[in-house]
mmCIF file with all atom_site columns, C-alpha atoms and ligand atoms in Angstrom:
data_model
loop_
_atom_site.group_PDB
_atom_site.id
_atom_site.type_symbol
_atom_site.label_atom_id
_atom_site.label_alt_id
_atom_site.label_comp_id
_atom_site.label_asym_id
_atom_site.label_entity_id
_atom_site.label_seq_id
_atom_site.pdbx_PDB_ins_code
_atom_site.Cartn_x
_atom_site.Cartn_y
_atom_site.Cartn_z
_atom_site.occupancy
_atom_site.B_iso_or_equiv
_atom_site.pdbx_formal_charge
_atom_site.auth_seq_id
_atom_site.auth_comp_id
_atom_site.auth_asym_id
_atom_site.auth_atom_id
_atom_site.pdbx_PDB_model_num
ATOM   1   C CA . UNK B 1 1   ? -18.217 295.972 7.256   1.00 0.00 ? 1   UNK B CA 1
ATOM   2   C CA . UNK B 1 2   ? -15.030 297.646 5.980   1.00 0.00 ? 2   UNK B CA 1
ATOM   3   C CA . UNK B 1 3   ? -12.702 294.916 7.125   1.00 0.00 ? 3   UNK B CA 1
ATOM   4   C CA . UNK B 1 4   ? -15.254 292.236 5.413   1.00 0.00 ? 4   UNK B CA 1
ATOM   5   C CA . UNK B 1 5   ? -13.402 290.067 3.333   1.00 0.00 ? 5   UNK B CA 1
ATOM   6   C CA . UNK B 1 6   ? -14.865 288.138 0.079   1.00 0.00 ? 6   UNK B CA 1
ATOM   7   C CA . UNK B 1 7   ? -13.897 284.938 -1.139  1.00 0.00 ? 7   UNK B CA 1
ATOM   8   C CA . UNK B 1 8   ? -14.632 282.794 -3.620  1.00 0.00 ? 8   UNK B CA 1
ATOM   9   C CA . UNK B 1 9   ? -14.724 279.058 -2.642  1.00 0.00 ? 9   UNK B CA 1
ATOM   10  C CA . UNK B 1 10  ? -12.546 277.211 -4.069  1.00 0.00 ? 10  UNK B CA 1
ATOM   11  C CA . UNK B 1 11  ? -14.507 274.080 -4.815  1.00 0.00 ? 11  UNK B CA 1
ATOM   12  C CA . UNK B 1 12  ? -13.025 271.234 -7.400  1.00 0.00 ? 12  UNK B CA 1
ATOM   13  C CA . UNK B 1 13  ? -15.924 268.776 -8.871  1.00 0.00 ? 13  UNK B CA 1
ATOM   14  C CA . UNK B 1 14  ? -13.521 266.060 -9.858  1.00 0.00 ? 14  UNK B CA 1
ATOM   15  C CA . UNK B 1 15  ? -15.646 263.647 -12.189 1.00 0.00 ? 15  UNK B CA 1
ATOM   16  C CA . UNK B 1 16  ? -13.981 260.421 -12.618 1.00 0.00 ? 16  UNK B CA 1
ATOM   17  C CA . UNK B 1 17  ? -15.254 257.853 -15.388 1.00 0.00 ? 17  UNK B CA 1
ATOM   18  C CA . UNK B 1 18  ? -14.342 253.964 -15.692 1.00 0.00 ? 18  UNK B CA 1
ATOM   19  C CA . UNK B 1 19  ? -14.680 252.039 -18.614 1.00 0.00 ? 19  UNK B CA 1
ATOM   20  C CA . UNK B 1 20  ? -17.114 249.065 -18.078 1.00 0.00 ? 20  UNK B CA 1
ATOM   21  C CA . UNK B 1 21  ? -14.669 246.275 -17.787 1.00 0.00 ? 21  UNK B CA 1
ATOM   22  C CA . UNK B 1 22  ? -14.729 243.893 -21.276 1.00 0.00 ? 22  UNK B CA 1
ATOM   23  C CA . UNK B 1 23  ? -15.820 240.306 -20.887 1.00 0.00 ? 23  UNK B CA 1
ATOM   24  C CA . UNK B 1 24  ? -14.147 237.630 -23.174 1.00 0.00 ? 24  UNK B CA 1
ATOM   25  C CA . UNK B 1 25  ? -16.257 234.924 -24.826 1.00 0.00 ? 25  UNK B CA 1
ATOM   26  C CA . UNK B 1 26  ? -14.179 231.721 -24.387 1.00 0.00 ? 26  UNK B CA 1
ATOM   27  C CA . UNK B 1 27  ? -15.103 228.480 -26.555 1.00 0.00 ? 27  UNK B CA 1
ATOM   28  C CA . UNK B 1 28  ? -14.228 225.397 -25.149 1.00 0.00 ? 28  UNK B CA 1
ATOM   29  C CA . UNK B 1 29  ? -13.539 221.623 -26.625 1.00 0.00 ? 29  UNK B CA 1
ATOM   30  C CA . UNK B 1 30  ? -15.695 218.451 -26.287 1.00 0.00 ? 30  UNK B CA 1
ATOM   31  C CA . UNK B 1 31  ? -15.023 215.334 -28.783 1.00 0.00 ? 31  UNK B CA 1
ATOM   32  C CA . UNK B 1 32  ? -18.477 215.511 -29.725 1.00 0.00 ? 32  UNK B CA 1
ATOM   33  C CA . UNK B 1 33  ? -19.448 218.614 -31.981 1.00 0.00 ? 33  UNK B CA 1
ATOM   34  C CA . UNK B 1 34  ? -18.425 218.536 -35.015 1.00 0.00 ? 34  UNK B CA 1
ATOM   35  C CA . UNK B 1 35  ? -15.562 220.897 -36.048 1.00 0.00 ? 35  UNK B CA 1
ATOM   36  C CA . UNK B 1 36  ? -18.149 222.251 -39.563 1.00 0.00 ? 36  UNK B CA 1
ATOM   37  C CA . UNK B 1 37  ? -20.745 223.337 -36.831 1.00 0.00 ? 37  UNK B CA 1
ATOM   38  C CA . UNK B 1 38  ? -18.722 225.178 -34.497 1.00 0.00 ? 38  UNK B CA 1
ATOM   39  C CA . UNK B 1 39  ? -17.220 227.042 -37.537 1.00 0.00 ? 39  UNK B CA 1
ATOM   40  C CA . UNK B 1 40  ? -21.258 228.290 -38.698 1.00 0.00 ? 40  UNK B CA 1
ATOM   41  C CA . UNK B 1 41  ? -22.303 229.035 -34.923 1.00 0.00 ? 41  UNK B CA 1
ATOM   42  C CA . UNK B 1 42  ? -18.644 231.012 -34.481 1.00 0.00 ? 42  UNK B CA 1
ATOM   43  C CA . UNK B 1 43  ? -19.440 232.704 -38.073 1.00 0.00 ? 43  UNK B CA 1
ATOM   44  C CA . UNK B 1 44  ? -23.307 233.210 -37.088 1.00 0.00 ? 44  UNK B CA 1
ATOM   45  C CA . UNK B 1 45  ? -22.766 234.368 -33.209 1.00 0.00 ? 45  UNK B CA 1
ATOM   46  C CA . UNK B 1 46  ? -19.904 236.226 -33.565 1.00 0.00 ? 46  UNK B CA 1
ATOM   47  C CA . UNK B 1 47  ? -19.444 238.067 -36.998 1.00 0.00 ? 47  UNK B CA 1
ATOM   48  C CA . UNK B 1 48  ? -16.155 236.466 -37.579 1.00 0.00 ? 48  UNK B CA 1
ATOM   49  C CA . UNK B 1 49  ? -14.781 235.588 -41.401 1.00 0.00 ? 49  UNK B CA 1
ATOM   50  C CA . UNK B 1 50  ? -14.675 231.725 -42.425 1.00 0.00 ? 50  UNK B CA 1
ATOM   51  C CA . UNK B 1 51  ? -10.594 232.006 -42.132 1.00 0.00 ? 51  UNK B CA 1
ATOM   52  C CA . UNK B 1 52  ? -10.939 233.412 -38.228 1.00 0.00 ? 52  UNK B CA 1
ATOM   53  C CA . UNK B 1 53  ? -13.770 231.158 -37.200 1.00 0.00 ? 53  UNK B CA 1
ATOM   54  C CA . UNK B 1 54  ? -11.417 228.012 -38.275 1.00 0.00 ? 54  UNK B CA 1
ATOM   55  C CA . UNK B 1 55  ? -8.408  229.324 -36.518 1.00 0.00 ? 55  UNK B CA 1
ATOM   56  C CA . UNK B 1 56  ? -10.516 229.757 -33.170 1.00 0.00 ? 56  UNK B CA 1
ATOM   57  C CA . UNK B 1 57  ? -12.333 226.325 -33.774 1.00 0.00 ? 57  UNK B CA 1
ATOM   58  C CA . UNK B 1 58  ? -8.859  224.053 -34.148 1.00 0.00 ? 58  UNK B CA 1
ATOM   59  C CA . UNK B 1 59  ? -6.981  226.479 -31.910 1.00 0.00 ? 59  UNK B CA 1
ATOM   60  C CA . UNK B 1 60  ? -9.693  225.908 -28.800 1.00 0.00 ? 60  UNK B CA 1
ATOM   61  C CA . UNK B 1 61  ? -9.596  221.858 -30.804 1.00 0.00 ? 61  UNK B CA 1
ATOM   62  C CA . UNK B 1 62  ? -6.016  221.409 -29.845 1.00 0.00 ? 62  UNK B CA 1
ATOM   63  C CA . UNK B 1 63  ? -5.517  223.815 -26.826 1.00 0.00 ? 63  UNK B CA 1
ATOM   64  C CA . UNK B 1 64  ? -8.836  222.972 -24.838 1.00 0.00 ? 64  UNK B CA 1
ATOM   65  C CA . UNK B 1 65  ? -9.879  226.498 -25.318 1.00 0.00 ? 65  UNK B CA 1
ATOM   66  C CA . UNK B 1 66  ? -10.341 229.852 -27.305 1.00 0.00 ? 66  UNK B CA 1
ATOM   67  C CA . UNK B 1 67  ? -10.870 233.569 -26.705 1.00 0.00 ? 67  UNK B CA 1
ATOM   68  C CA . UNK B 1 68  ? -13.642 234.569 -29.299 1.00 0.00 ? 68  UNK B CA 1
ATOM   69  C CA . UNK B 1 69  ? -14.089 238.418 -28.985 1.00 0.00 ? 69  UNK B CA 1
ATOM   70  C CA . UNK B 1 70  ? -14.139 240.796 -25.976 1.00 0.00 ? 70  UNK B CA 1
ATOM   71  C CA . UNK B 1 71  ? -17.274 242.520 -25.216 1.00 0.00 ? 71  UNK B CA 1
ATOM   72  C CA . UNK B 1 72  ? -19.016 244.527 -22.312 1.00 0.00 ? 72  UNK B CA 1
ATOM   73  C CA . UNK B 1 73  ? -20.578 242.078 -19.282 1.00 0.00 ? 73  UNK B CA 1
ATOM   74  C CA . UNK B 1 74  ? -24.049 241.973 -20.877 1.00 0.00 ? 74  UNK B CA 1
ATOM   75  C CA . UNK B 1 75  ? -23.380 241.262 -24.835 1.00 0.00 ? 75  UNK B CA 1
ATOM   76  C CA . UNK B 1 76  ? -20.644 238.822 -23.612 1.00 0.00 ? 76  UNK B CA 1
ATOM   77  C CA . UNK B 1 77  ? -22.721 236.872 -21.532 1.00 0.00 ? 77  UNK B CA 1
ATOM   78  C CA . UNK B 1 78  ? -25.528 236.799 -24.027 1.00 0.00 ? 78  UNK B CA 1
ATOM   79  C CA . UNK B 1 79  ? -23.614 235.628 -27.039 1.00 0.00 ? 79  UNK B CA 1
ATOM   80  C CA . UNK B 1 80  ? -22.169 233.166 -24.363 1.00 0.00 ? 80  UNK B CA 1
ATOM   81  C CA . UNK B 1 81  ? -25.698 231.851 -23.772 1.00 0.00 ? 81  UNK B CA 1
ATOM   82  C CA . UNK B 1 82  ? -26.577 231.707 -27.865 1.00 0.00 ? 82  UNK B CA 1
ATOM   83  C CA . UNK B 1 83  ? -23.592 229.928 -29.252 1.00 0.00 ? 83  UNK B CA 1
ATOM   84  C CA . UNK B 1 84  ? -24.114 227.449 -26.008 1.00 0.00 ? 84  UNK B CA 1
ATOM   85  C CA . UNK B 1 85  ? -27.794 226.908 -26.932 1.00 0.00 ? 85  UNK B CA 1
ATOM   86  C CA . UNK B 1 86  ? -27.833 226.322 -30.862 1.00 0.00 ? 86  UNK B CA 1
ATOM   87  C CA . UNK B 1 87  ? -25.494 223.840 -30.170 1.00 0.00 ? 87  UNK B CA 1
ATOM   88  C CA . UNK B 1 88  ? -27.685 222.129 -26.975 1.00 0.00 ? 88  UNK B CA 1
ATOM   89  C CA . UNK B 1 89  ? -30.746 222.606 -29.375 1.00 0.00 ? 89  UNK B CA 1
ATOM   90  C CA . UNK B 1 90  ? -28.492 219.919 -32.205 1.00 0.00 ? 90  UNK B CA 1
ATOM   91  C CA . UNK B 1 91  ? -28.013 217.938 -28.977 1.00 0.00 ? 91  UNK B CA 1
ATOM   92  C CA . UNK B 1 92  ? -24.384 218.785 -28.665 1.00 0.00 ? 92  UNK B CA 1
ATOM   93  C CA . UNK B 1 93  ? -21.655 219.554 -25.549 1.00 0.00 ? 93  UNK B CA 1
ATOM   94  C CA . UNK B 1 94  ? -20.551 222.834 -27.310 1.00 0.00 ? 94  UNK B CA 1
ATOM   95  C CA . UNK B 1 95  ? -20.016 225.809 -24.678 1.00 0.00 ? 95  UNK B CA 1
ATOM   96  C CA . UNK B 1 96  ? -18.857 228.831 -24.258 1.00 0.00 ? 96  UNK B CA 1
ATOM   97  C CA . UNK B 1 97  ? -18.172 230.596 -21.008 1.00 0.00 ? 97  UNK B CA 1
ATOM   98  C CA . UNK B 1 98  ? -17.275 234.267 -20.579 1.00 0.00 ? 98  UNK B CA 1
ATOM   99  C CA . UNK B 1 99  ? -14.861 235.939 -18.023 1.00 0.00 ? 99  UNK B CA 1
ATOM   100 C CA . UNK B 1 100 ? -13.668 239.491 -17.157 1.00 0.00 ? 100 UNK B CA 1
ATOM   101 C CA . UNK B 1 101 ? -10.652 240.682 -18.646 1.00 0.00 ? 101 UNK B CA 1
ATOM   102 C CA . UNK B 1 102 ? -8.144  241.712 -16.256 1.00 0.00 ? 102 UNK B CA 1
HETATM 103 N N1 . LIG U 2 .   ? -13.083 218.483 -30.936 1.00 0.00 ? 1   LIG U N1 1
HETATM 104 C C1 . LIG U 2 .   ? -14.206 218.507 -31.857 1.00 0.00 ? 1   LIG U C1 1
HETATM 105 C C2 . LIG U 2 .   ? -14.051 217.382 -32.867 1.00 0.00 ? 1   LIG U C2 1
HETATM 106 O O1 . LIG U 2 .   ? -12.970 216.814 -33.000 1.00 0.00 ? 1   LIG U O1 1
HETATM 107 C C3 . LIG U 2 .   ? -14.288 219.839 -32.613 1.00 0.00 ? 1   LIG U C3 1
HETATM 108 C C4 . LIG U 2 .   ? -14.432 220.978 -31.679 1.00 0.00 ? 1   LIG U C4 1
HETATM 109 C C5 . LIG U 2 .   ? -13.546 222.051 -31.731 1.00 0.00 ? 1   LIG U C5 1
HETATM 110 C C6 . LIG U 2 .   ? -15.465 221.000 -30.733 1.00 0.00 ? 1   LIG U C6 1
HETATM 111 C C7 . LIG U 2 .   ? -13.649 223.118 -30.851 1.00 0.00 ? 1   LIG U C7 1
HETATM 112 C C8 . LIG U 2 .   ? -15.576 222.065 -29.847 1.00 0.00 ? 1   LIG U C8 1
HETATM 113 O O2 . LIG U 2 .   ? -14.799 224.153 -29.052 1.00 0.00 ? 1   LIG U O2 1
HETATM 114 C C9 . LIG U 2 .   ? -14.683 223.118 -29.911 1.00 0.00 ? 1   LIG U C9 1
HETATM 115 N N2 . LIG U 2 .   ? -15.111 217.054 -33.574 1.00 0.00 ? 1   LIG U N2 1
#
């Protein structure tokens, strides 16, 4: 008993934390919906200002396609999904896709 020796273990909790990876919501062209209506549904789905939702809307127009916004998986893909709709529900080609940032 006189030799015993006490130690504390030396345990390290090491806690490591990612941030969810953002999604981007990505409008694409078609010659088919009209420039005025992807300007509301960008203004309406996505909170943007009448000045930003243009500059998306003729840069995705001349380019092919836009980054919107970034978001996490599930509000990206969602927004994605409601742009893409009220423009199928007008019976027009608009969509948006979403993809993981790198
Ligand atoms: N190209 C369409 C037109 O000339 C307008 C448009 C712009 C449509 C961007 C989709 O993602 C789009 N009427």
């Amino acid at each position: 008993m006189k030799n015993d020796v006490i130690t504390t273990p030396k345990i390290k909790l090491e806690v490591k934390v990612e941030r969810p990876k953002l999604h981007k919501v990505i409008l694409v062209n078609d010659d088919f919906t009209p420039r005025e209506f992807v300007v509301r549904i960008l203004k309406a789905e996505f909170r943007v200002t009448e000045d930003q939702a243009q500059r998306v809307m003729i840069t995705a127009h001349q380019r092919g396609s836009c980054v919107v916004s970034v978001y996490t998986k599930d509000v990206a893909e969602a927004k994605a999904t409601n742009a893409t709709d009220a423009g199928r529900s007008k019976g027009y080609p608009l969509l948006f896709t979403t993809e993981p940032e790198e």
